[in-house]
Short mmCIF file of C-alpha atoms in Angstrom, two decimals:
data_model
loop_
_atom_site.label_atom_id
_atom_site.label_comp_id
_atom_site.label_asym_id
_atom_site.label_seq_id
_atom_site.Cartn_x
_atom_site.Cartn_y
_atom_site.Cartn_z
CA MET L 1 -103.33 -107.59 92.20
CA LYS L 2 -104.20 -108.89 95.67
CA ILE L 3 -107.72 -107.44 95.40
CA LEU L 4 -108.22 -109.08 91.96
CA PHE L 5 -107.07 -112.42 93.36
CA LEU L 6 -109.54 -112.20 96.31
CA VAL L 7 -112.39 -111.26 93.91
CA ALA L 8 -111.58 -114.25 91.73
CA LEU L 9 -111.32 -116.56 94.67
CA ALA L 10 -114.68 -115.31 96.01
CA ALA L 11 -116.27 -115.84 92.62
CA PHE L 12 -114.87 -119.37 92.43
CA ALA L 13 -116.20 -120.13 95.87
CA VAL L 14 -119.71 -118.96 95.00
CA ALA L 15 -119.70 -120.78 91.69
CA THR L 16 -118.75 -124.12 93.36
CA ASP L 17 -120.77 -123.86 96.57
CA PHE L 18 -123.38 -126.57 95.88
CA ALA L 19 -124.92 -128.89 98.40
CA GLU L 20 -123.95 -132.55 97.90
CA GLU L 21 -125.15 -135.95 99.09
CA ASP L 22 -122.81 -138.91 98.35
CA GLY L 23 -121.22 -137.12 95.41
CA VAL L 24 -124.55 -136.11 93.93
CA LEU L 25 -125.25 -132.39 93.67
CA VAL L 26 -128.48 -131.35 95.46
CA LEU L 27 -129.90 -128.41 93.47
CA THR L 28 -132.62 -125.87 94.22
CA GLU L 29 -134.13 -122.98 92.34
CA ASP L 30 -131.26 -120.79 93.47
CA THR L 31 -128.45 -123.20 92.57
CA PHE L 32 -129.85 -124.83 89.41
CA ALA L 33 -128.76 -122.17 86.88
CA PRO L 34 -125.24 -121.72 88.43
CA ALA L 35 -124.81 -125.53 88.33
CA LEU L 36 -125.62 -125.56 84.61
CA LYS L 37 -123.27 -122.62 84.05
CA GLU L 38 -120.38 -124.41 85.79
CA ASN L 39 -120.99 -127.83 84.22
CA ASN L 40 -121.04 -128.08 80.45
CA PHE L 41 -122.65 -131.56 80.96
CA LEU L 42 -124.96 -132.29 83.75
CA LEU L 43 -127.41 -135.19 84.30
CA VAL L 44 -130.29 -134.19 86.67
CA GLU L 45 -132.80 -136.47 88.40
CA PHE L 46 -136.11 -134.89 89.26
CA TYR L 47 -137.45 -137.12 92.12
CA ALA L 48 -140.06 -137.38 94.83
CA PRO L 49 -139.02 -138.60 98.29
CA TRP L 50 -142.02 -140.95 98.52
CA CYS L 51 -141.49 -142.53 95.07
CA GLY L 52 -140.62 -146.21 95.18
CA HIS L 53 -138.84 -146.15 91.78
CA CYS L 54 -136.71 -143.16 92.99
CA LYS L 55 -135.79 -145.09 96.12
CA ARG L 56 -134.61 -148.03 93.95
CA LEU L 57 -132.63 -145.74 91.63
CA ALA L 58 -130.87 -143.87 94.53
CA PRO L 59 -128.03 -146.37 95.30
CA GLU L 60 -127.33 -146.83 91.58
CA TYR L 61 -127.28 -143.06 91.09
CA VAL L 62 -124.84 -142.64 93.93
CA LYS L 63 -122.55 -145.40 92.59
CA ALA L 64 -122.63 -143.74 89.15
CA ALA L 65 -121.63 -140.41 90.76
CA GLU L 66 -118.67 -142.04 92.47
CA ILE L 67 -117.45 -143.55 89.13
CA LEU L 68 -118.02 -140.36 87.14
CA LEU L 69 -116.06 -138.23 89.62
CA LYS L 70 -112.97 -140.30 88.74
CA GLU L 71 -113.31 -139.41 85.03
CA ASP L 72 -110.78 -137.06 83.44
CA PRO L 73 -112.17 -134.47 83.61
CA PRO L 74 -114.75 -135.43 86.27
CA LEU L 75 -118.47 -135.56 85.32
CA ARG L 76 -121.14 -134.39 87.73
CA ILE L 77 -124.69 -135.54 88.17
CA ALA L 78 -127.36 -133.92 90.27
CA LYS L 79 -130.82 -134.30 91.73
CA VAL L 80 -133.84 -131.98 92.41
CA ASP L 81 -136.65 -132.71 94.92
CA ALA L 82 -139.51 -131.87 92.52
CA THR L 83 -142.00 -131.79 95.34
CA GLU L 84 -140.05 -128.90 96.94
CA GLU L 85 -138.87 -127.22 93.75
CA ARG L 86 -142.17 -127.06 91.99
CA ASP L 87 -141.31 -124.18 89.66
CA LEU L 88 -138.29 -126.12 88.29
CA ALA L 89 -140.39 -129.21 87.84
CA GLU L 90 -143.01 -127.25 85.94
CA LYS L 91 -140.39 -125.40 83.84
CA PHE L 92 -138.99 -128.69 82.54
CA GLY L 93 -142.36 -130.51 82.17
CA ILE L 94 -141.84 -133.11 84.82
CA LYS L 95 -144.94 -135.35 84.95
CA GLY L 96 -143.60 -138.52 86.65
CA PHE L 97 -140.87 -139.80 88.92
CA PRO L 98 -138.01 -140.22 88.53
CA THR L 99 -137.46 -138.13 85.34
CA LEU L 100 -133.82 -137.72 84.29
CA LYS L 101 -132.76 -134.92 81.97
CA PHE L 102 -129.38 -134.37 80.36
CA PHE L 103 -128.15 -130.79 80.08
CA LYS L 104 -125.47 -129.95 77.50
CA ASN L 105 -124.37 -126.29 77.63
CA GLY L 106 -127.57 -125.48 79.44
CA LYS L 107 -129.93 -127.12 76.93
CA ASP L 108 -131.95 -130.08 78.11
CA SER L 109 -132.79 -133.38 76.42
CA GLU L 110 -134.38 -136.58 77.63
CA TYR L 111 -132.27 -139.30 79.27
CA ASP L 112 -133.25 -142.57 77.60
CA GLY L 113 -130.67 -144.88 79.21
CA GLY L 114 -131.03 -147.59 81.88
CA ARG L 115 -131.42 -147.28 85.63
CA THR L 116 -128.27 -149.13 86.72
CA SER L 117 -124.95 -147.33 87.59
CA ASP L 118 -123.24 -149.04 84.56
CA ALA L 119 -126.01 -147.87 82.24
CA ILE L 120 -125.86 -144.29 83.51
CA VAL L 121 -122.10 -144.14 83.28
CA SER L 122 -122.04 -145.70 79.79
CA TRP L 123 -124.76 -143.33 78.53
CA LEU L 124 -122.91 -140.24 79.82
CA ARG L 125 -119.59 -141.29 78.46
CA LYS L 126 -121.04 -141.68 75.01
CA LYS L 127 -122.74 -138.29 75.27
CA THR L 128 -119.75 -136.44 76.56
CA GLY L 129 -116.77 -138.01 74.92
CA PRO L 130 -115.44 -140.15 72.11
CA PRO L 131 -117.26 -143.46 71.54
CA ALA L 132 -114.22 -145.44 72.63
CA LYS L 133 -111.55 -144.76 75.31
CA THR L 134 -107.93 -144.84 74.29
CA LEU L 135 -105.87 -147.20 76.44
CA ASP L 136 -102.28 -145.91 76.53
CA THR L 137 -100.76 -148.49 78.90
CA VAL L 138 -101.29 -152.01 80.04
CA GLU L 139 -102.10 -150.76 83.56
CA VAL L 140 -104.78 -148.42 82.21
CA ALA L 141 -106.25 -151.25 80.10
CA LYS L 142 -106.34 -153.58 83.14
CA THR L 143 -108.11 -150.91 85.25
CA PHE L 144 -110.60 -150.29 82.40
CA ILE L 145 -111.35 -153.96 82.05
CA ASP L 146 -111.69 -154.53 85.80
CA ASN L 147 -113.94 -151.58 86.41
CA ASN L 148 -116.61 -152.51 83.78
CA ASP L 149 -118.99 -155.42 83.68
CA VAL L 150 -118.49 -155.61 79.91
CA ALA L 151 -115.48 -154.04 78.09
CA VAL L 152 -114.87 -154.40 74.42
CA VAL L 153 -111.36 -153.58 73.17
CA LEU L 154 -110.03 -153.30 69.68
CA PHE L 155 -106.31 -153.95 69.54
CA HIS L 156 -105.61 -152.11 66.22
CA SER L 157 -102.80 -151.57 63.77
CA GLY L 158 -103.43 -147.88 63.31
CA VAL L 159 -106.11 -145.21 63.46
CA GLU L 160 -106.24 -144.94 59.67
CA THR L 161 -107.02 -148.58 59.17
CA ASP L 162 -110.49 -149.82 57.99
CA GLU L 163 -111.01 -151.96 61.12
CA TYR L 164 -110.36 -148.96 63.43
CA LYS L 165 -112.83 -146.76 61.51
CA SER L 166 -115.46 -149.52 61.39
CA PHE L 167 -115.10 -150.20 65.11
CA MET L 168 -115.47 -146.49 66.05
CA ASN L 169 -118.56 -146.17 63.84
CA MET L 170 -120.12 -149.17 65.40
CA ALA L 171 -119.27 -148.04 68.95
CA SER L 172 -120.79 -144.60 68.33
CA VAL L 173 -124.21 -145.98 67.44
CA THR L 174 -124.40 -148.93 69.85
CA GLU L 175 -127.11 -148.26 72.56
CA SER L 176 -125.96 -150.57 75.32
CA ASP L 177 -124.16 -150.51 78.62
CA VAL L 178 -120.99 -151.94 77.02
CA GLN L 179 -117.84 -149.86 77.38
CA PHE L 180 -115.62 -149.55 74.27
CA ALA L 181 -111.90 -148.92 74.08
CA VAL L 182 -109.01 -149.06 71.66
CA ALA L 183 -105.36 -149.98 72.20
CA SER L 184 -102.41 -150.15 69.91
CA ALA L 185 -101.59 -153.74 69.01
CA ASP L 186 -97.98 -153.52 70.06
CA GLU L 187 -95.92 -156.27 71.72
CA LYS L 188 -96.68 -155.29 75.33
CA PHE L 189 -100.47 -155.40 74.79
CA MET L 190 -100.50 -158.56 72.72
CA GLY L 191 -98.39 -160.41 75.20
CA GLU L 192 -100.32 -159.29 78.29
CA PHE L 193 -103.66 -160.07 76.80
CA GLY L 194 -102.85 -163.15 74.79
CA ILE L 195 -103.36 -161.59 71.40
CA ALA L 196 -101.98 -163.90 68.71
CA HIS L 197 -102.70 -161.75 65.73
CA ALA L 198 -103.39 -158.10 65.19
CA PRO L 199 -105.82 -156.52 64.68
CA ALA L 200 -108.07 -158.27 67.25
CA LEU L 201 -111.39 -157.61 68.94
CA VAL L 202 -111.90 -158.95 72.46
CA LEU L 203 -114.93 -158.79 74.79
CA PHE L 204 -113.97 -158.89 78.47
CA LYS L 205 -116.69 -159.51 81.09
CA GLN L 206 -117.04 -160.11 84.80
CA PHE L 207 -119.27 -163.17 84.42
CA ASP L 208 -119.60 -166.53 82.75
CA GLU L 209 -116.44 -167.38 80.65
CA LYS L 210 -114.94 -163.94 81.31
CA ARG L 211 -113.78 -163.35 77.76
CA ASN L 212 -114.90 -163.82 74.06
CA ASP L 213 -112.54 -163.39 71.11
CA TYR L 214 -114.15 -162.19 67.89
CA THR L 215 -113.21 -164.21 64.77
CA GLY L 216 -115.26 -162.40 62.12
CA ASP L 217 -114.74 -159.56 59.74
CA LEU L 218 -113.39 -156.51 61.54
CA THR L 219 -114.76 -154.17 58.90
CA SER L 220 -118.31 -155.48 59.30
CA GLU L 221 -120.13 -153.28 61.80
CA MET L 222 -123.10 -155.50 61.84
CA ASP L 223 -121.11 -158.67 62.52
CA MET L 224 -119.19 -156.93 65.34
CA SER L 225 -122.46 -155.59 66.85
CA ASP L 226 -124.08 -159.13 66.66
CA PHE L 227 -121.04 -160.60 68.38
CA ILE L 228 -121.25 -158.03 71.18
CA ASN L 229 -124.94 -158.48 71.65
CA SER L 230 -124.66 -162.21 71.79
CA ASN L 231 -122.00 -162.17 74.51
CA SER L 232 -122.50 -159.04 76.54
CA LEU L 233 -125.31 -160.48 78.71
CA PRO L 234 -124.98 -163.33 81.21
CA LEU L 235 -125.88 -166.74 79.92
CA VAL L 236 -128.73 -166.80 82.34
CA ILE L 237 -130.30 -163.42 83.21
CA PRO L 238 -132.30 -162.86 86.45
CA PHE L 239 -135.33 -160.74 85.71
CA ASN L 240 -135.64 -157.59 87.77
CA GLN L 241 -136.11 -153.84 87.33
CA ASN L 242 -132.43 -153.37 86.48
CA THR L 243 -132.25 -156.05 83.80
CA ALA L 244 -135.67 -155.50 82.23
CA ARG L 245 -134.39 -152.78 79.90
CA LYS L 246 -131.50 -154.96 78.65
CA ILE L 247 -133.85 -157.89 78.13
CA PHE L 248 -136.67 -156.07 76.24
CA GLY L 249 -134.38 -153.52 74.50
CA GLY L 250 -131.88 -156.04 73.22
CA PRO L 251 -131.78 -157.41 69.62
CA ILE L 252 -132.69 -160.99 70.62
CA LYS L 253 -136.49 -161.10 70.84
CA SER L 254 -137.06 -164.78 71.57
CA HIS L 255 -136.98 -165.28 75.32
CA LEU L 256 -136.70 -168.56 77.24
CA LEU L 257 -138.17 -167.93 80.71
CA LEU L 258 -137.89 -170.23 83.79
CA PHE L 259 -140.40 -169.21 86.50
CA THR L 260 -139.13 -170.69 89.78
CA ASN L 261 -139.13 -170.18 93.53
CA ASP L 262 -135.57 -171.48 94.17
CA ASN L 263 -132.37 -172.53 92.45
CA THR L 264 -133.23 -176.18 92.02
CA TYR L 265 -132.87 -176.06 88.24
CA GLU L 266 -129.98 -173.60 88.12
CA GLN L 267 -127.48 -175.97 86.53
CA THR L 268 -130.04 -177.65 84.31
CA PHE L 269 -131.22 -174.30 82.97
CA SER L 270 -127.65 -173.10 82.36
CA SER L 271 -127.07 -176.14 80.04
CA VAL L 272 -130.33 -175.36 78.21
CA ALA L 273 -129.29 -171.68 77.90
CA GLU L 274 -125.93 -172.76 76.33
CA SER L 275 -127.82 -174.56 73.52
CA PHE L 276 -129.65 -171.41 72.61
CA ARG L 277 -126.86 -168.72 73.08
CA GLY L 278 -127.33 -166.03 70.39
CA ARG L 279 -130.80 -167.35 69.46
CA MET L 280 -132.79 -166.96 72.66
CA LEU L 281 -132.22 -165.11 75.95
CA ALA L 282 -132.40 -167.39 78.97
CA ILE L 283 -134.18 -165.60 81.82
CA THR L 284 -135.10 -166.68 85.37
CA VAL L 285 -138.11 -165.14 87.09
CA ASP L 286 -138.25 -165.42 90.85
CA GLN L 287 -141.99 -166.06 91.57
CA SER L 288 -141.45 -165.29 95.27
CA ASP L 289 -140.41 -161.70 94.53
CA ALA L 290 -143.42 -159.34 94.81
CA GLU L 291 -142.00 -157.08 92.16
CA ASN L 292 -142.46 -159.95 89.66
CA GLU L 293 -146.06 -160.55 90.40
CA LYS L 294 -147.39 -158.76 87.32
CA VAL L 295 -145.05 -160.58 84.94
CA CYS L 296 -146.15 -163.90 86.50
CA GLN L 297 -149.78 -163.02 86.09
CA PHE L 298 -149.20 -162.02 82.51
CA PHE L 299 -148.02 -165.55 81.82
CA GLY L 300 -150.93 -167.07 83.75
CA LEU L 301 -148.90 -168.06 86.79
CA GLU L 302 -149.30 -167.44 90.51
CA GLY L 303 -146.51 -166.91 93.07
CA GLY L 304 -146.76 -170.44 94.39
CA SER L 305 -146.86 -172.17 90.96
CA PRO L 306 -144.33 -174.98 90.41
CA ALA L 307 -141.31 -174.24 88.30
CA THR L 308 -142.51 -173.57 84.74
CA LEU L 309 -140.76 -173.01 81.41
CA MET L 310 -142.21 -170.56 78.92
CA ILE L 311 -141.04 -169.21 75.58
CA VAL L 312 -142.19 -165.84 74.13
CA ASN L 313 -141.20 -163.88 71.04
CA MET L 314 -141.43 -160.14 71.76
CA GLU L 315 -141.64 -159.20 68.04
CA GLN L 316 -144.78 -161.22 67.24
CA GLN L 317 -148.12 -159.38 67.52
CA PRO L 318 -150.35 -160.61 68.93
CA LEU L 319 -147.78 -161.90 71.39
CA LYS L 320 -147.34 -165.62 71.24
CA LYS L 321 -146.35 -167.59 74.29
CA PHE L 322 -145.43 -171.31 74.50
CA ARG L 323 -145.65 -173.30 77.74
CA TYR L 324 -143.57 -176.40 78.18
CA PRO L 325 -145.66 -179.38 79.35
CA GLY L 326 -142.92 -181.88 80.31
CA ASP L 327 -140.37 -182.61 82.94
CA LEU L 328 -137.65 -179.96 83.37
CA THR L 329 -134.81 -181.95 81.88
CA VAL L 330 -132.11 -180.56 79.60
CA GLU L 331 -133.15 -182.83 76.72
CA GLY L 332 -136.82 -182.07 77.01
CA MET L 333 -136.42 -178.34 77.33
CA VAL L 334 -133.93 -178.12 74.47
CA ALA L 335 -136.24 -180.20 72.14
CA PHE L 336 -139.16 -177.94 73.19
CA GLY L 337 -137.18 -174.80 72.33
CA GLU L 338 -136.13 -176.11 68.95
CA GLU L 339 -139.70 -176.91 68.07
CA VAL L 340 -140.83 -173.45 69.02
CA LEU L 341 -138.10 -171.83 66.95
CA SER L 342 -138.99 -174.00 63.95
CA GLY L 343 -142.65 -172.94 64.08
CA LYS L 344 -143.99 -176.43 64.72
CA LEU L 345 -145.94 -175.69 67.93
CA LYS L 346 -149.12 -173.78 68.60
CA PRO L 347 -148.90 -171.01 71.21
CA PHE L 348 -150.10 -171.32 74.77
CA LEU L 349 -153.27 -169.32 75.45
CA LYS L 350 -154.19 -168.20 78.89
CA SER L 351 -157.82 -169.00 79.59
CA GLU L 352 -160.33 -168.95 82.35
CA PRO L 353 -162.51 -172.04 82.81
CA GLU L 354 -165.49 -172.14 80.53
CA PRO L 355 -168.66 -171.20 82.48
CA GLU L 356 -170.92 -174.13 83.39
CA GLU L 357 -173.93 -172.09 82.19
CA ASN L 358 -173.73 -169.50 79.40
CA ASN L 359 -177.34 -168.57 78.84
CA GLU L 360 -177.22 -164.80 79.45
CA PRO L 361 -178.02 -162.44 76.61
CA VAL L 362 -174.29 -161.44 76.51
CA VAL L 363 -172.32 -164.62 75.83
CA THR L 364 -169.21 -164.98 77.98
CA LEU L 365 -166.13 -166.03 76.08
CA VAL L 366 -162.95 -167.45 77.41
CA GLY L 367 -159.65 -168.43 75.65
CA THR L 368 -160.70 -171.98 74.98
CA SER L 369 -164.20 -171.16 73.67
CA PHE L 370 -163.23 -168.25 71.45
CA GLU L 371 -162.57 -170.17 68.27
CA ARG L 372 -165.63 -172.40 68.63
CA ILE L 373 -168.11 -169.62 69.23
CA VAL L 374 -166.65 -166.56 67.40
CA LEU L 375 -165.31 -168.26 64.29
CA ASP L 376 -168.52 -170.24 63.68
CA ALA L 377 -169.20 -169.67 59.96
CA GLU L 378 -172.94 -169.55 60.54
CA LYS L 379 -172.78 -166.79 63.12
CA ASP L 380 -172.27 -162.96 63.01
CA VAL L 381 -170.50 -162.19 66.32
CA LEU L 382 -169.89 -158.93 68.04
CA VAL L 383 -167.21 -159.20 70.72
CA GLU L 384 -166.29 -156.67 73.46
CA PHE L 385 -162.75 -157.19 74.79
CA TYR L 386 -162.78 -155.61 78.29
CA ALA L 387 -160.91 -155.27 81.50
CA PRO L 388 -162.74 -155.59 84.91
CA TRP L 389 -161.07 -152.41 86.20
CA CYS L 390 -161.79 -150.33 83.14
CA GLY L 391 -164.21 -147.41 83.85
CA HIS L 392 -165.24 -147.10 80.15
CA CYS L 393 -166.12 -150.83 80.15
CA LYS L 394 -168.24 -150.45 83.22
CA SER L 395 -170.11 -147.54 81.66
CA LEU L 396 -170.73 -149.59 78.54
CA ALA L 397 -172.05 -152.67 80.35
CA PRO L 398 -175.73 -151.71 80.69
CA LYS L 399 -175.93 -150.56 77.08
CA TYR L 400 -174.17 -153.71 75.88
CA GLU L 401 -176.66 -155.74 77.87
CA GLU L 402 -179.63 -153.92 76.31
CA LEU L 403 -178.07 -154.56 72.87
CA ALA L 404 -177.80 -158.29 73.61
CA LYS L 405 -181.47 -158.42 74.63
CA ILE L 406 -182.46 -157.12 71.21
CA PHE L 407 -180.71 -159.90 69.47
CA VAL L 408 -181.38 -162.64 71.98
CA ASP L 409 -183.96 -164.37 69.77
CA ILE L 410 -181.90 -164.08 66.69
CA PRO L 411 -179.83 -167.34 66.56
CA THR L 412 -177.44 -166.09 63.79
CA VAL L 413 -176.28 -163.04 65.80
CA VAL L 414 -174.11 -163.43 68.97
CA ILE L 415 -173.32 -160.52 71.33
CA ALA L 416 -170.33 -161.58 73.34
CA LYS L 417 -167.66 -160.31 75.75
CA MET L 418 -164.34 -161.51 76.95
CA ASP L 419 -162.11 -160.44 79.88
CA ALA L 420 -158.91 -159.78 77.90
CA THR L 421 -156.82 -159.61 81.05
CA GLU L 422 -157.53 -163.28 81.84
CA ASN L 423 -157.93 -164.78 78.35
CA GLU L 424 -155.90 -164.81 75.14
CA VAL L 425 -156.68 -165.76 71.57
CA ASP L 426 -154.49 -166.58 68.60
CA HIS L 427 -156.00 -164.53 65.82
CA PRO L 428 -154.14 -162.06 63.53
CA ASP L 429 -156.89 -159.39 63.93
CA VAL L 430 -157.11 -159.57 67.71
CA ASN L 431 -154.36 -157.36 69.09
CA ILE L 432 -155.81 -155.57 72.10
CA ARG L 433 -154.19 -152.23 72.92
CA GLY L 434 -156.92 -150.55 74.93
CA PHE L 435 -160.24 -151.14 76.62
CA PRO L 436 -162.88 -151.66 75.57
CA THR L 437 -162.02 -152.93 72.14
CA ILE L 438 -165.06 -154.01 70.10
CA LYS L 439 -164.70 -156.17 67.01
CA PHE L 440 -167.26 -157.71 64.70
CA PHE L 441 -166.69 -161.17 63.10
CA PRO L 442 -169.15 -161.55 60.17
CA ALA L 443 -170.55 -164.92 59.25
CA GLY L 444 -168.73 -166.89 56.57
CA GLU L 445 -165.72 -169.14 56.23
CA ASN L 446 -163.16 -166.31 55.90
CA LYS L 447 -164.28 -163.73 58.46
CA GLU L 448 -163.09 -160.27 57.58
CA VAL L 449 -162.96 -158.63 61.02
CA VAL L 450 -164.39 -155.12 61.39
CA GLU L 451 -163.52 -152.92 64.31
CA PHE L 452 -166.32 -150.90 65.81
CA ASP L 453 -165.37 -147.22 66.18
CA GLY L 454 -168.75 -145.53 66.43
CA ALA L 455 -170.72 -144.05 69.30
CA ARG L 456 -171.16 -146.54 72.11
CA ASP L 457 -174.90 -146.40 72.24
CA VAL L 458 -177.51 -149.08 71.42
CA GLU L 459 -178.79 -147.50 68.18
CA ASP L 460 -175.34 -147.18 66.70
CA PHE L 461 -174.45 -150.73 67.58
CA VAL L 462 -177.60 -151.98 65.92
CA LYS L 463 -176.95 -149.97 62.73
CA PHE L 464 -173.34 -151.30 62.76
CA ILE L 465 -174.47 -154.89 62.95
CA LYS L 466 -177.12 -154.35 60.21
CA ALA L 467 -174.45 -152.89 57.95
CA HIS L 468 -171.86 -155.65 58.39
CA ALA L 469 -173.85 -158.84 59.09
CA LYS L 470 -173.78 -161.56 56.51
CA SER L 471 -176.78 -163.52 57.88
CA PHE L 472 -180.44 -162.60 57.37
CA PHE L 473 -182.53 -161.47 60.38
CA ASP L 474 -185.57 -159.35 61.25
CA LEU L 475 -185.54 -157.09 64.34
CA PRO L 476 -188.60 -156.17 66.27
CA GLU L 477 -190.03 -152.85 65.08
CA ASP L 478 -189.29 -151.20 68.45
CA ALA L 479 -185.61 -152.34 68.57
CA ALA L 480 -183.70 -149.19 69.57
CA GLY L 481 -185.86 -147.17 67.15
CA VAL L 482 -184.49 -148.75 63.98
CA GLU L 483 -186.34 -150.35 61.07
CA PRO L 484 -186.45 -154.14 60.50
CA ASN L 485 -183.63 -155.51 58.40
CA ASP L 486 -185.70 -155.60 55.28
CA GLU L 487 -182.89 -155.02 52.80
CA LEU L 488 -181.11 -158.23 53.75
#
């Protein structure tokens, strides 16, 4: 018996002898399989020590590990240095850092949650347990509410009721960092949490007004979900790497953005945000933060720009942006927002200045000249939408220049180009997803745009223009080896 006990003890020691850093298991080729065997559920981060995104994730990952160790039963998370454990990285198809994979009974799947501790904890709880935690006592309920940024609790009249079933269904499919719980609507809970009538749904949060009470139909999963989505984010959200997923992944696609370098307009913007709660997300973007440089450039702003208000709807393609031209007053910004939502305003288009001279064979387009040149009913216009850094665009440039020289003396055909990283257009058929994108706008009042998808050589370009042009023209006999446009 003593021998059996020692063998069991030794086996236990081997099975649990994993290196740790701040509560996170540190796995290698030798310990990876044993860790999966010992943990039915295991989230693993494959990282590189030099990776900036990995460094930003690290403190959130450690915080998540600390919270998950307190679960009943505890949940473990782990990490693997993919630059050292190359065989493991190759086995699981790791191509970028950090990559997080969730293992359930040894089988892996992709982690598609957020990069904050709350998001990681919420995602794992939903994957490993019931959609809502049962709160047995007032003390447990208080701890649950205090330990989560957003906690949604249904105080119910029984597990067989329609509201309980609807709530659990809604919680099981909700993809957010919100934590869900249920509690019996008995006298002690109702008195402690100020519940006047049962059943009741309450959203508790650590910001803004601290609490929101649902007054809608407790059997409507959609209405409950809308209520949670409208109230689970701060009234004003600072834009950063941690909040980006909540902003872009949320159900509210109209965004009110204040680009600023300080907190001068903090109170003013909060008042504006209150007017659009549930209709638009109010977001502040710190222009002085280097990590926000790209988003500022996307909206045509530089780091030192004065405070600027923009509105964008993420569902519209091509993306439409609206820039507020007035003073940053509550009244002015609210009126502007209402006009945008009602569809009364034209979008703001980023544009470079128009060139003083535009006499080259390839005509240079900018945002403000696009409509005047390209939508001219008398002209057939071929447009290359390019990016200055694009290698394919650079390779195309001499051929495109040669093409333009062929048509330089034909006034009804325009060969043009536009830097799509610095200029925008409001046209339903211009939605640039890659570079170069080449589109043909035939002459006529209602131009039916044709996208060029042939070989990027001069002869194919000429044949394409001949096939789709609406104007009559003759080409020189030696133009790229093609015959004159006799049939037009």
